[in-house]
XYZ file of C-alpha atoms in Angstrom:
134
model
C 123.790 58.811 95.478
C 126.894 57.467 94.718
C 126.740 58.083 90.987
C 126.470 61.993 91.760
C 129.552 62.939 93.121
C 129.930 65.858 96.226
C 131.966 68.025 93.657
C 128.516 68.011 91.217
C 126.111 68.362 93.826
C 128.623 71.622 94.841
C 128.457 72.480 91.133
C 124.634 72.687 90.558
C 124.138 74.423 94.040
C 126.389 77.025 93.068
C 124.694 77.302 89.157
C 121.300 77.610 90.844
C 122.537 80.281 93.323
C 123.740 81.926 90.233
C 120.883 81.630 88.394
C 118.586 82.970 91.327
C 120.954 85.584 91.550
C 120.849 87.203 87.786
C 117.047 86.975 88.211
C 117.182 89.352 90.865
C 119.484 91.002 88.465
C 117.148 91.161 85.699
C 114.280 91.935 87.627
C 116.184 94.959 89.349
C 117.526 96.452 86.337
C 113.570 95.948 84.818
C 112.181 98.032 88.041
C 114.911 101.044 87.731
C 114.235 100.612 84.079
C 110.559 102.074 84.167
C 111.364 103.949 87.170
C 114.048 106.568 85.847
C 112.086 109.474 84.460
C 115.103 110.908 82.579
C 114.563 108.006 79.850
C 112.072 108.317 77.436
C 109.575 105.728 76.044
C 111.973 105.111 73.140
C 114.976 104.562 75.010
C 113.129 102.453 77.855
C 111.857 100.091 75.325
C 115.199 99.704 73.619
C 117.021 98.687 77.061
C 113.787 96.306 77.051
C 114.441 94.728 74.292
C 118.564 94.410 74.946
C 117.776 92.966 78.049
C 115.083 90.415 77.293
C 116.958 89.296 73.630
C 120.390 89.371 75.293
C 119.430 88.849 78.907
C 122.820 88.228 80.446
C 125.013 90.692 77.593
C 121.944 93.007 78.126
C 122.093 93.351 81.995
C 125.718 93.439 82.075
C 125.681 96.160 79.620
C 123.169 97.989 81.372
C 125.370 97.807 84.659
C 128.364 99.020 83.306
C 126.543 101.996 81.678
C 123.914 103.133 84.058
C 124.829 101.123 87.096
C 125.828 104.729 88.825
C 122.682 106.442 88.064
C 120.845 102.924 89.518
C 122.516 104.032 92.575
C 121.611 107.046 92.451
C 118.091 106.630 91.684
C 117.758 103.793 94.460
C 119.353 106.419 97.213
C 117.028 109.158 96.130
C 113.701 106.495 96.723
C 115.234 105.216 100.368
C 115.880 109.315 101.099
C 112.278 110.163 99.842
C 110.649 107.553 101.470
C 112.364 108.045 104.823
C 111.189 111.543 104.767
C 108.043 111.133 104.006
C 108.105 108.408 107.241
C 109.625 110.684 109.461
C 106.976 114.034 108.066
C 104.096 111.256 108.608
C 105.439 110.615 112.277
C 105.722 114.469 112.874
C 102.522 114.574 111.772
C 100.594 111.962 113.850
C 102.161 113.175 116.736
C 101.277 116.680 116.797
C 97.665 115.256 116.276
C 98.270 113.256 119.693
C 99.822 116.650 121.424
C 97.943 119.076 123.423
C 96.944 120.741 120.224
C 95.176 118.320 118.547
C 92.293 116.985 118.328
C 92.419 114.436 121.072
C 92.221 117.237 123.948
C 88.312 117.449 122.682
C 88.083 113.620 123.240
C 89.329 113.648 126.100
C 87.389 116.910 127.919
C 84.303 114.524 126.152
C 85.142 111.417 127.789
C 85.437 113.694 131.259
C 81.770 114.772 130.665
C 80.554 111.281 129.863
C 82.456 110.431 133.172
C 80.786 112.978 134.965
C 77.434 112.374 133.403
C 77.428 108.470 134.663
C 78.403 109.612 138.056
C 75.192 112.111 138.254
C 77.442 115.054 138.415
C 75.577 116.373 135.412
C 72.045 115.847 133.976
C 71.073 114.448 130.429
C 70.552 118.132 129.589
C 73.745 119.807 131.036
C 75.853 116.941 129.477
C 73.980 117.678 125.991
C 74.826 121.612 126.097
C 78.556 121.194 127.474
C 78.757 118.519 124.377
C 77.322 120.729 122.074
C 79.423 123.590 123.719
C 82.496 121.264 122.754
C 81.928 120.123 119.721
C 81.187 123.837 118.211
């Protein structure tokens, strides 16, 4: 260890943080890439090609020119998401309110109750099922 000095060991460390970090780079400006609608096929493959032949002049260049509408595009997909979350919450728990479906499992589970303790016959329990269930 003593022929690799604490300043180069800080040096590569900070290279391969770098390095890790413009692949995150590349691979975020490849996923708004294909998903921005406003681009056409022509335009998405030329970024493509910028980016992969000139990967680090090709993702700055792409950052400086649409690194707004990446913004943009990334708040829209957090905003969509989080309302469709909070529509699917709404949704499950007016199934779990009184006007859902579970008040029918529950009056069933009552006469299955019932029909263990003898409260009700076989037949009784199979018309106030039936009765339920229509």
């Amino acid at each position: 260890m003593d022929d690799y000095p604490l300043l180069d060991v800080f040096l590569t460390m900070l290279y391969l943080f770098l390095w890790v970090m413009w692949f995150f780079l590349l691979f975020k400006v490849i996923t708004d890439l294909f998903r921005d609608h406003s681009l056409n096929g022509w335009a998405k493959a030329g970024w493509l090609v910028l980016v992969i032949l000139l990967p680090y002049l090709g993702v700055l260049i792409y950052l400086i020119v649409r690194g707004r509408s990446m913004h943009e595009r990334d708040e829209k997909l957090a905003k969509d998401s989080e309302a469709a979350f909070r529509n699917y919450v709404r949704e499950a728990a007016a199934g779990q309110g009184g006007s859902g479906g579970s008040d029918h499992v529950n009056d069933l589970a009552k006469l299955a109750e019932l029909k263990d303790k003898g409260a009700l016959n076989p037949e009784e329990y199979e018309r106030a099922k039936a009765k339920l269930l229509a």
